[in-house]
Structures are given as structure tokens and as C-alpha cells.
PDB file of N, CA and C in Angstrom:
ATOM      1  N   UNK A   1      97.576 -89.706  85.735  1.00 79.00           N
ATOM      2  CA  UNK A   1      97.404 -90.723  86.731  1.00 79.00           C
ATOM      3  C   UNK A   1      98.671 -90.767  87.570  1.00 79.00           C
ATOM      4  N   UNK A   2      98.509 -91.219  88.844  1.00 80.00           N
ATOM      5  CA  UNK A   2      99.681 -90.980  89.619  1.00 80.00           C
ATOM      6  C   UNK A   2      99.410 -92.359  90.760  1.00 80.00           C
ATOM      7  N   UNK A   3     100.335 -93.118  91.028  1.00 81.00           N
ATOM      8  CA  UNK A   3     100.436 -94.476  91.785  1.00 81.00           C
ATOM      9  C   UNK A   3     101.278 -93.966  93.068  1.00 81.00           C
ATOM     10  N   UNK A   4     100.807 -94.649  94.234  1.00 78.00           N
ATOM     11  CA  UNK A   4     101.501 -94.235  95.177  1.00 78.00           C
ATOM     12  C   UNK A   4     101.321 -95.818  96.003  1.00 78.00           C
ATOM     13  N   UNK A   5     102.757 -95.834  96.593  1.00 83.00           N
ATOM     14  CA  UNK A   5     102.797 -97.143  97.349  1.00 83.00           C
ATOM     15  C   UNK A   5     103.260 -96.302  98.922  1.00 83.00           C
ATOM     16  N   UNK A   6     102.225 -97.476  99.693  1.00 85.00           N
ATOM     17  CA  UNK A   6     101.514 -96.655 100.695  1.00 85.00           C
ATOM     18  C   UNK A   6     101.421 -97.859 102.084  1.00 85.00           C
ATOM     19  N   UNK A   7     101.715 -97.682 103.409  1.00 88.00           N
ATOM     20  CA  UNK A   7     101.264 -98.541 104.382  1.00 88.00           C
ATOM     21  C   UNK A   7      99.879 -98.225 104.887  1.00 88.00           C
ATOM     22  N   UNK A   8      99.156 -99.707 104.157  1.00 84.00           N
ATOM     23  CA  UNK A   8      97.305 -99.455 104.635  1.00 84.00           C
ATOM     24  C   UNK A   8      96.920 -99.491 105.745  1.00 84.00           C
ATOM     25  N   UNK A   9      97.945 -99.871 107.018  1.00 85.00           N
ATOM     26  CA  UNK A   9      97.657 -99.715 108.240  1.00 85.00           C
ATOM     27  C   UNK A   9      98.016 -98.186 108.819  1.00 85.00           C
ATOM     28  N   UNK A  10      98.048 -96.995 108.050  1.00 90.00           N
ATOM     29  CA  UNK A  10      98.029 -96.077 107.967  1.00 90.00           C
ATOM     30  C   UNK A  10      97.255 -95.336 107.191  1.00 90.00           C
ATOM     31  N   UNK A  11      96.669 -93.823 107.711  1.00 92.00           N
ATOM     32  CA  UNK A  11      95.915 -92.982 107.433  1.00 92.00           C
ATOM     33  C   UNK A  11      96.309 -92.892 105.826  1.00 92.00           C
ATOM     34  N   UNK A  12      95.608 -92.730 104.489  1.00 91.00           N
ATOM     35  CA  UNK A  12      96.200 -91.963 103.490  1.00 91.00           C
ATOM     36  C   UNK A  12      96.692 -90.829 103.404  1.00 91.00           C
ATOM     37  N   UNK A  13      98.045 -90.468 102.710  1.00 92.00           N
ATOM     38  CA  UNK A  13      98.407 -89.456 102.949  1.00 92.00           C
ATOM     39  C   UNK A  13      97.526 -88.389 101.469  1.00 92.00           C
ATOM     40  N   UNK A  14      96.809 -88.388 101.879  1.00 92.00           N
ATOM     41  CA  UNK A  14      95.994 -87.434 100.983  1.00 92.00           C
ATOM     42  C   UNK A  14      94.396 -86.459 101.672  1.00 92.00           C
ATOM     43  N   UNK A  15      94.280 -85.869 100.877  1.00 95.00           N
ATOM     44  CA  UNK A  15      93.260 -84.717 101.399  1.00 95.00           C
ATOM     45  C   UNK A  15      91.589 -85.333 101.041  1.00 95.00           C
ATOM     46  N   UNK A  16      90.877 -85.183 102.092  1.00 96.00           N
ATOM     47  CA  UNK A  16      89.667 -85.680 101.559  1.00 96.00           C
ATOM     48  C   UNK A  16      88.949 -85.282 100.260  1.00 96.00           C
ATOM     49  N   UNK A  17      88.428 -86.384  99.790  1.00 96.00           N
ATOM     50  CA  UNK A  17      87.577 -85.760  98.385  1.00 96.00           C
ATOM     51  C   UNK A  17      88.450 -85.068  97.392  1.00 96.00           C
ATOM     52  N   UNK A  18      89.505 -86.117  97.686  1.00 95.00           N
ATOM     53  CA  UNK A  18      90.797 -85.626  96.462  1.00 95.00           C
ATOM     54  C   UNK A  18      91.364 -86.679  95.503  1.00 95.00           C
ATOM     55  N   UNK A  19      90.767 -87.538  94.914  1.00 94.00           N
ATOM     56  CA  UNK A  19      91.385 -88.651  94.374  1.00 94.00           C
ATOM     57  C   UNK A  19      89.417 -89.230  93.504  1.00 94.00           C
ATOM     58  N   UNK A  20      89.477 -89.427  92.285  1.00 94.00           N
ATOM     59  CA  UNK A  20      88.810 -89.703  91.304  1.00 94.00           C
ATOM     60  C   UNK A  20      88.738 -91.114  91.304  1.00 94.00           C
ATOM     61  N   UNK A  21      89.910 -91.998  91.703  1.00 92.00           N
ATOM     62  CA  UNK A  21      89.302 -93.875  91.704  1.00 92.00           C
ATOM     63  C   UNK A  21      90.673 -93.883  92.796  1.00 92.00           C
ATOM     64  N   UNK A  22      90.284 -95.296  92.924  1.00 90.00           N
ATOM     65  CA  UNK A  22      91.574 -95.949  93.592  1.00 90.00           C
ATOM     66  C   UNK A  22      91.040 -97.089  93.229  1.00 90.00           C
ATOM     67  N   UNK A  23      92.345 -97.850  93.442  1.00 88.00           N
ATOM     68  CA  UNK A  23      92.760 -99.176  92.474  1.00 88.00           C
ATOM     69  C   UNK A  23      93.553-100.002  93.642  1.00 88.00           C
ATOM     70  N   UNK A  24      92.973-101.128  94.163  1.00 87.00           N
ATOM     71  CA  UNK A  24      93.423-101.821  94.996  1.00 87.00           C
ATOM     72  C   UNK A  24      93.712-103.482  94.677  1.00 87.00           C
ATOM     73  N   UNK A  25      94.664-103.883  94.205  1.00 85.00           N
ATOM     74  CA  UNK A  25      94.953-105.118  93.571  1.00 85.00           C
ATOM     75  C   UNK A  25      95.364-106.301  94.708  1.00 85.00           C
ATOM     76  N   UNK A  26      94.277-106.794  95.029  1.00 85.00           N
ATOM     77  CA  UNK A  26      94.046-108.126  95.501  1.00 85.00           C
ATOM     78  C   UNK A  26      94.557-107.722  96.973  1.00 85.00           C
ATOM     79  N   UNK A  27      94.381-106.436  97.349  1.00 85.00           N
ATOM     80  CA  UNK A  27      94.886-106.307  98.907  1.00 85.00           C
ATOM     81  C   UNK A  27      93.899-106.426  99.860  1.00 85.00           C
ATOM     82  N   UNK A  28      92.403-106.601  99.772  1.00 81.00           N
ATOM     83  CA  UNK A  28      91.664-107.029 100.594  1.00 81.00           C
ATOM     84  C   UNK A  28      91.879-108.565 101.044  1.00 81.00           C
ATOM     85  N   UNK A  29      92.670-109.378 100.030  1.00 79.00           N
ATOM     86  CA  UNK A  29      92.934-110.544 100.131  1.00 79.00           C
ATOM     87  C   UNK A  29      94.338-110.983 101.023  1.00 79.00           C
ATOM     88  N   UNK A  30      95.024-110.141 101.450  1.00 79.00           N
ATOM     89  CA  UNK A  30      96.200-110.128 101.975  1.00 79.00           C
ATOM     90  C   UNK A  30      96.061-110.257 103.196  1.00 79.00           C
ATOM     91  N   UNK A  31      94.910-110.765 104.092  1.00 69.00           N
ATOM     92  CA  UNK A  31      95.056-111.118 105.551  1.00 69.00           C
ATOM     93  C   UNK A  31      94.837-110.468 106.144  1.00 69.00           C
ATOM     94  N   UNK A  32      94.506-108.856 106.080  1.00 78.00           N
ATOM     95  CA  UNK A  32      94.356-107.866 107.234  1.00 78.00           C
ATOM     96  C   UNK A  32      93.154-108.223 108.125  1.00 78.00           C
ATOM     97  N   UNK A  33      93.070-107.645 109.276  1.00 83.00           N
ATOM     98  CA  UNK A  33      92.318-108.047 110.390  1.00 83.00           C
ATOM     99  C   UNK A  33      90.965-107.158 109.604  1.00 83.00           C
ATOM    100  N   UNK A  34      89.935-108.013 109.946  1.00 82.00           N
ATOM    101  CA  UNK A  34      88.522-106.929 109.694  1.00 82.00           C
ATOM    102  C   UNK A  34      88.538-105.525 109.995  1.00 82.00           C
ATOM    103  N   UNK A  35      88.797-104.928 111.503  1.00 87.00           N
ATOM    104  CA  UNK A  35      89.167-103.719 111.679  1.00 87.00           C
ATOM    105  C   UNK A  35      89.818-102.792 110.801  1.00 87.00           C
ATOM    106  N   UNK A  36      90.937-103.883 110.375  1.00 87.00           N
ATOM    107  CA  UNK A  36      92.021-102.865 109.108  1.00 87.00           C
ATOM    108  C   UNK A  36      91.264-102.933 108.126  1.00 87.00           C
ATOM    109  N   UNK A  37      90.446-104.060 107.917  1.00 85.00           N
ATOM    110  CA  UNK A  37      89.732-104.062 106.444  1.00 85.00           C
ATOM    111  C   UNK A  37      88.674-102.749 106.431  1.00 85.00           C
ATOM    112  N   UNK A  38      87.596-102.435 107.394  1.00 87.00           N
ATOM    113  CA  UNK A  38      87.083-101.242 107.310  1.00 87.00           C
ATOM    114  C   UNK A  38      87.834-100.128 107.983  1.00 87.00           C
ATOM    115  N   UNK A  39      88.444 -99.886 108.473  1.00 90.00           N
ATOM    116  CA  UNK A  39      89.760 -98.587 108.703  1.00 90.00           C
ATOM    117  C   UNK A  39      89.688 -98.443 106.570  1.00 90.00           C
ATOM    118  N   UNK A  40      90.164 -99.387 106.380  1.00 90.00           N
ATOM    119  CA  UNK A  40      90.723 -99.084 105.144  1.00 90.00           C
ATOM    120  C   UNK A  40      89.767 -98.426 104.031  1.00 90.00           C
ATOM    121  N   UNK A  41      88.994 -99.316 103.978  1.00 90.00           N
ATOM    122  CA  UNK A  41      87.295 -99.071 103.078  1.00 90.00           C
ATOM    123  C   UNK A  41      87.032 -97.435 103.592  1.00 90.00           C
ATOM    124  N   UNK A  42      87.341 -97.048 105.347  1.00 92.00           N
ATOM    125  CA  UNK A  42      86.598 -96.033 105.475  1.00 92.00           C
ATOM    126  C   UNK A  42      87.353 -94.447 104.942  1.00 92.00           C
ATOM    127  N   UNK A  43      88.703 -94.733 105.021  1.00 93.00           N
ATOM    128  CA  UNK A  43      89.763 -93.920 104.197  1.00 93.00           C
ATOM    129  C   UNK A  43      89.894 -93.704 102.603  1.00 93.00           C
ATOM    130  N   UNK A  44      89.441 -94.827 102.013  1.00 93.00           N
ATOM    131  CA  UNK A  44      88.770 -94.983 100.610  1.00 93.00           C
ATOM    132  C   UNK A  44      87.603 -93.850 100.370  1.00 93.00           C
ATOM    133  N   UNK A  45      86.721 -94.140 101.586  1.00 93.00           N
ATOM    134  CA  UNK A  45      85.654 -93.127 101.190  1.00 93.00           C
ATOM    135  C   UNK A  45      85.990 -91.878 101.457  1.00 93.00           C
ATOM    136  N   UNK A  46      86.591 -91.455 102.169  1.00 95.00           N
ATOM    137  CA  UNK A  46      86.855 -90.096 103.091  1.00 95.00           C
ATOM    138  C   UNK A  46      87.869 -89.766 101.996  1.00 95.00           C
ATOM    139  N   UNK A  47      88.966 -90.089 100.645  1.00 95.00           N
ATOM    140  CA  UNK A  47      89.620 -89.880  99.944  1.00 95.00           C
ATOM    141  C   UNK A  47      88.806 -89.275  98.521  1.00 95.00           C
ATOM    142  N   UNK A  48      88.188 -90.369  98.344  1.00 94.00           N
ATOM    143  CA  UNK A  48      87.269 -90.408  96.738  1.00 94.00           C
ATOM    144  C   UNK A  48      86.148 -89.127  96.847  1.00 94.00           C
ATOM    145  N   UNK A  49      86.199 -88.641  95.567  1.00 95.00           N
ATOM    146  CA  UNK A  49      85.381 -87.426  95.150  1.00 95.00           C
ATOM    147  C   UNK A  49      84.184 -88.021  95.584  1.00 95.00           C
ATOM    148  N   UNK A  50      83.242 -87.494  95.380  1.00 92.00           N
ATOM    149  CA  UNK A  50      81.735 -87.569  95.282  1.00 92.00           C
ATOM    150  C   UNK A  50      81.578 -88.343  93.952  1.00 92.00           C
ATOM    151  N   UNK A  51      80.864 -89.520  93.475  1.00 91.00           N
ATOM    152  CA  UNK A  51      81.123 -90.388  92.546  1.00 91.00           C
ATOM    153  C   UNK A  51      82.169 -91.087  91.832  1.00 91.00           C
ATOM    154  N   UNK A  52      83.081 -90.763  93.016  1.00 91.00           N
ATOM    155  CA  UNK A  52      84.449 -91.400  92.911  1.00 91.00           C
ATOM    156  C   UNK A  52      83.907 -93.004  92.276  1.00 91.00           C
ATOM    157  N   UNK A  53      85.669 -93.697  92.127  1.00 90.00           N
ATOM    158  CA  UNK A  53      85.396 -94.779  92.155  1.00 90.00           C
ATOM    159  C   UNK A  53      86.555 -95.932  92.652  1.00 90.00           C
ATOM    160  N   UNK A  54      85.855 -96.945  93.370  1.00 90.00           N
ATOM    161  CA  UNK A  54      86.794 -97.260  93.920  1.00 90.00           C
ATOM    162  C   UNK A  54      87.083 -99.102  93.703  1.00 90.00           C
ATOM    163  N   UNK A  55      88.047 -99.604  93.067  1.00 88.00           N
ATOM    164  CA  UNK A  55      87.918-100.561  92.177  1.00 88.00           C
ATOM    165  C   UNK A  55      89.264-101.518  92.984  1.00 88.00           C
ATOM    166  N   UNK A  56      88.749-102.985  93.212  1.00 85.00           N
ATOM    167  CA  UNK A  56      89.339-103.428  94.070  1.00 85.00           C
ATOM    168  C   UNK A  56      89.353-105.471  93.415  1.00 85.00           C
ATOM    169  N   UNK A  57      90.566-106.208  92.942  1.00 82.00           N
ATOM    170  CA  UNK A  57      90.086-107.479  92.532  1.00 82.00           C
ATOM    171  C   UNK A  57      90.443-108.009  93.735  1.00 82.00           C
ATOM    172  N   UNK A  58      89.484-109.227  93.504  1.00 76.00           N
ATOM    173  CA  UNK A  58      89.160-110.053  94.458  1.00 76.00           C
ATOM    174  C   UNK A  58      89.646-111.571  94.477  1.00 76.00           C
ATOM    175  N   UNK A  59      90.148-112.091  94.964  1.00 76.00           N
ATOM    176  CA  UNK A  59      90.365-113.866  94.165  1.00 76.00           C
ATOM    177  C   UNK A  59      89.518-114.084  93.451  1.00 76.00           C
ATOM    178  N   UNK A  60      89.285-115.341  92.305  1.00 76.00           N
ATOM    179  CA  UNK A  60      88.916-116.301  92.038  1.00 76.00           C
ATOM    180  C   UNK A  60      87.836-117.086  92.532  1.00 76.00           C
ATOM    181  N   UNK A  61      86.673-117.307  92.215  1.00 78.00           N
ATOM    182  CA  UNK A  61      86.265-119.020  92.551  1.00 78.00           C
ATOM    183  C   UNK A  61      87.130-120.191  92.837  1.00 78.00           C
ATOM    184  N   UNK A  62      87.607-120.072  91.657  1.00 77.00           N
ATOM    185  CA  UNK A  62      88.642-121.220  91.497  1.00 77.00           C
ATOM    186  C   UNK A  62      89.893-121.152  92.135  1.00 77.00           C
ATOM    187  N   UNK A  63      90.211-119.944  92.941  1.00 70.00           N
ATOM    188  CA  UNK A  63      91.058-120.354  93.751  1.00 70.00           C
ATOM    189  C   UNK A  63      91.312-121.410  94.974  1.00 70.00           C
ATOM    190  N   UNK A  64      92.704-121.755  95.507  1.00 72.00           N
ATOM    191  CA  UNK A  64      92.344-122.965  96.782  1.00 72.00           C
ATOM    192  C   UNK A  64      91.985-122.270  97.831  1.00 72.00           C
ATOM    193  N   UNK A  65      92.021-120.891  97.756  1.00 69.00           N
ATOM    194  CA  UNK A  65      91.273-120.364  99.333  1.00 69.00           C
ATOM    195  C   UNK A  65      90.197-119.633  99.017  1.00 69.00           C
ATOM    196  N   UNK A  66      89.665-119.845  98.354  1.00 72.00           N
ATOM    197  CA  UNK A  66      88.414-119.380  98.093  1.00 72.00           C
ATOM    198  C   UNK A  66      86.827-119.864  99.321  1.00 72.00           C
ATOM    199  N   UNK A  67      86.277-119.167  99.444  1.00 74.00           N
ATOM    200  CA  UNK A  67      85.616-119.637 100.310  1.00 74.00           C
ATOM    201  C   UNK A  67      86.132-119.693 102.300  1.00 74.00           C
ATOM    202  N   UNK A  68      87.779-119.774 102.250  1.00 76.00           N
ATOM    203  CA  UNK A  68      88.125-119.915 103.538  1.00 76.00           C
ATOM    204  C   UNK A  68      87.690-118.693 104.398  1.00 76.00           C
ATOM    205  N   UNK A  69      87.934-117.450 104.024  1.00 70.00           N
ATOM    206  CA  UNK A  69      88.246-116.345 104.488  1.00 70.00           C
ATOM    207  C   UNK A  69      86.716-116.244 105.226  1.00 70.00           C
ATOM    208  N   UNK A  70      86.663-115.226 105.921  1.00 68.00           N
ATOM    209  CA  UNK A  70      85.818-114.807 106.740  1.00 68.00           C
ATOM    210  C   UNK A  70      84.747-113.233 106.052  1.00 68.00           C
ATOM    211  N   UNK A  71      83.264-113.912 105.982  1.00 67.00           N
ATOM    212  CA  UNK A  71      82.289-112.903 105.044  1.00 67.00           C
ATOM    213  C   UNK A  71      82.464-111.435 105.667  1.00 67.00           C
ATOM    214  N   UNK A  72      82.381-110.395 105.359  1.00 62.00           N
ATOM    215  CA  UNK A  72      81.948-108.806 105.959  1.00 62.00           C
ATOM    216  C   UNK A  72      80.898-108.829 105.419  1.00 62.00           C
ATOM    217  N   UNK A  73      79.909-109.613 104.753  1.00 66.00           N
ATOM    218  CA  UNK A  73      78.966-109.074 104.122  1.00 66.00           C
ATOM    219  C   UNK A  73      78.763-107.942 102.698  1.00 66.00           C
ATOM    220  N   UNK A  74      77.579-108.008 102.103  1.00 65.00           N
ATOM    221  CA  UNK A  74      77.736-107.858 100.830  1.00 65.00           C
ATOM    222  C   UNK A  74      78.168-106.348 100.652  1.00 65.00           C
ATOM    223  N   UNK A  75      78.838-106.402  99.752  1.00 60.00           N
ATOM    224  CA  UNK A  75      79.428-105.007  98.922  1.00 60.00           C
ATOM    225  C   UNK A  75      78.723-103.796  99.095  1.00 60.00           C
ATOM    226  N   UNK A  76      79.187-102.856  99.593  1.00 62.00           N
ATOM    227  CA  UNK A  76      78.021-101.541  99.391  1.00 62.00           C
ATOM    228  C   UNK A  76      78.846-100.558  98.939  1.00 62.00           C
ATOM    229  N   UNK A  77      77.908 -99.564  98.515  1.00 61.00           N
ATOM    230  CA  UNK A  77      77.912 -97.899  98.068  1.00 61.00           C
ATOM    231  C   UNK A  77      79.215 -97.365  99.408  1.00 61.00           C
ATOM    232  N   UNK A  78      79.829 -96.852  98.938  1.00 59.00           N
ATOM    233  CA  UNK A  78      80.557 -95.682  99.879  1.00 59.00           C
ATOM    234  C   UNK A  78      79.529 -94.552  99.739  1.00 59.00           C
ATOM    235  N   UNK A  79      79.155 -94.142 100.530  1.00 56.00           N
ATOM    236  CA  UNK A  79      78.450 -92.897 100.504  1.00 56.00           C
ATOM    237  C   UNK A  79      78.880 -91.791 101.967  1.00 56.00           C
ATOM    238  N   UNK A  80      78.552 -90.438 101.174  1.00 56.00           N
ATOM    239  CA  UNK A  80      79.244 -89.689 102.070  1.00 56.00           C
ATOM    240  C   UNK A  80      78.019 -88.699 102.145  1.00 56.00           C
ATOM    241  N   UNK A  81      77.609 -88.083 103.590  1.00 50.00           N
ATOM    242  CA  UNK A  81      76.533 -86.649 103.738  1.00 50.00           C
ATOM    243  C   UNK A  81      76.928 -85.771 102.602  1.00 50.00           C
ATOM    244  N   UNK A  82      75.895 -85.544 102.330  1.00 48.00           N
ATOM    245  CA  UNK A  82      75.719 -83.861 101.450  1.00 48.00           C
ATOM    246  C   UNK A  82      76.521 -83.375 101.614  1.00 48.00           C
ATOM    247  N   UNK A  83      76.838 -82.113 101.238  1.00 50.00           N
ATOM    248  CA  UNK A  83      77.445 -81.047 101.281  1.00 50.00           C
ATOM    249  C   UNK A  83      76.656 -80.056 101.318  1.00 50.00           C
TER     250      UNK A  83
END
């Protein structure tokens, strides 16, 4: 396993369909503009193998900003064309 600290308002520095999971700890929660939020999601996919996986926590219920933030709508599949 190998960790890399990285600016998400930048491209990953990695090769497509080269990385088995990614692990994103509470950084969807960090304020980025929607745009950056799918920029980001879409570099996730363009990174992760074919059944990659891509694993991301989220606040709380019970947090005090829970609920504030603004919906993208529900969770989906990264999916990528055939090969």
C-alpha cells in the first residue's frame, strides 16, 4: 500500500486504471466547490482499475452541519466504457 498527499484541485499524478482503491477521509466534506467535487470523483474514476474501489467517509447525522451542505444527488457506480 502506498499513501500519497496530493492537491485535489489538481489532476492525479498517476496513470489511468492504475490504482486498486482510493481512500478519501472526510475530503468531500471540506468545502470544495461542486465543480471540484466532480473534477475530483471524475479523476477517481479515470485512476481506479476496472472494479476498483473507491472509499470515501462522510460526516455524521449527528453532526452540527449535517444536513447544511448542498445535495449532488445520490451515490453512483463509477463506471468506465469497455475495453
Amino acid at each position: 500500500m502506498t499513501s500519497t498527499v496530493h492537491d485535489v484541485r489538481d489532476p492525479l499524478p498517476l496513470s489511468g486504471s492504475s490504482v486498486d482503491a482510493v481512500f478519501a477521509h472526510l475530503l468531500l466534506c471540506m468545502a470544495p466547490s461542486t465543480a471540484e467535487i466532480r473534477a475530483l470523483v471524475g479523476e477517481v474514476g479515470r485512476v481506479l482499475r476496472r472494479g476498483g474501489v473507491f472509499v470515501r467517509t462522510v460526516r455524521h447525522t449527528g453532526d452540527a452541519h449535517f444536513g447544511t451542505g448542498k445535495s449532488l444527488g445520490r451515490a453512483r457506480r463509477l463506471t468506465r466504457p469497455a475495453a
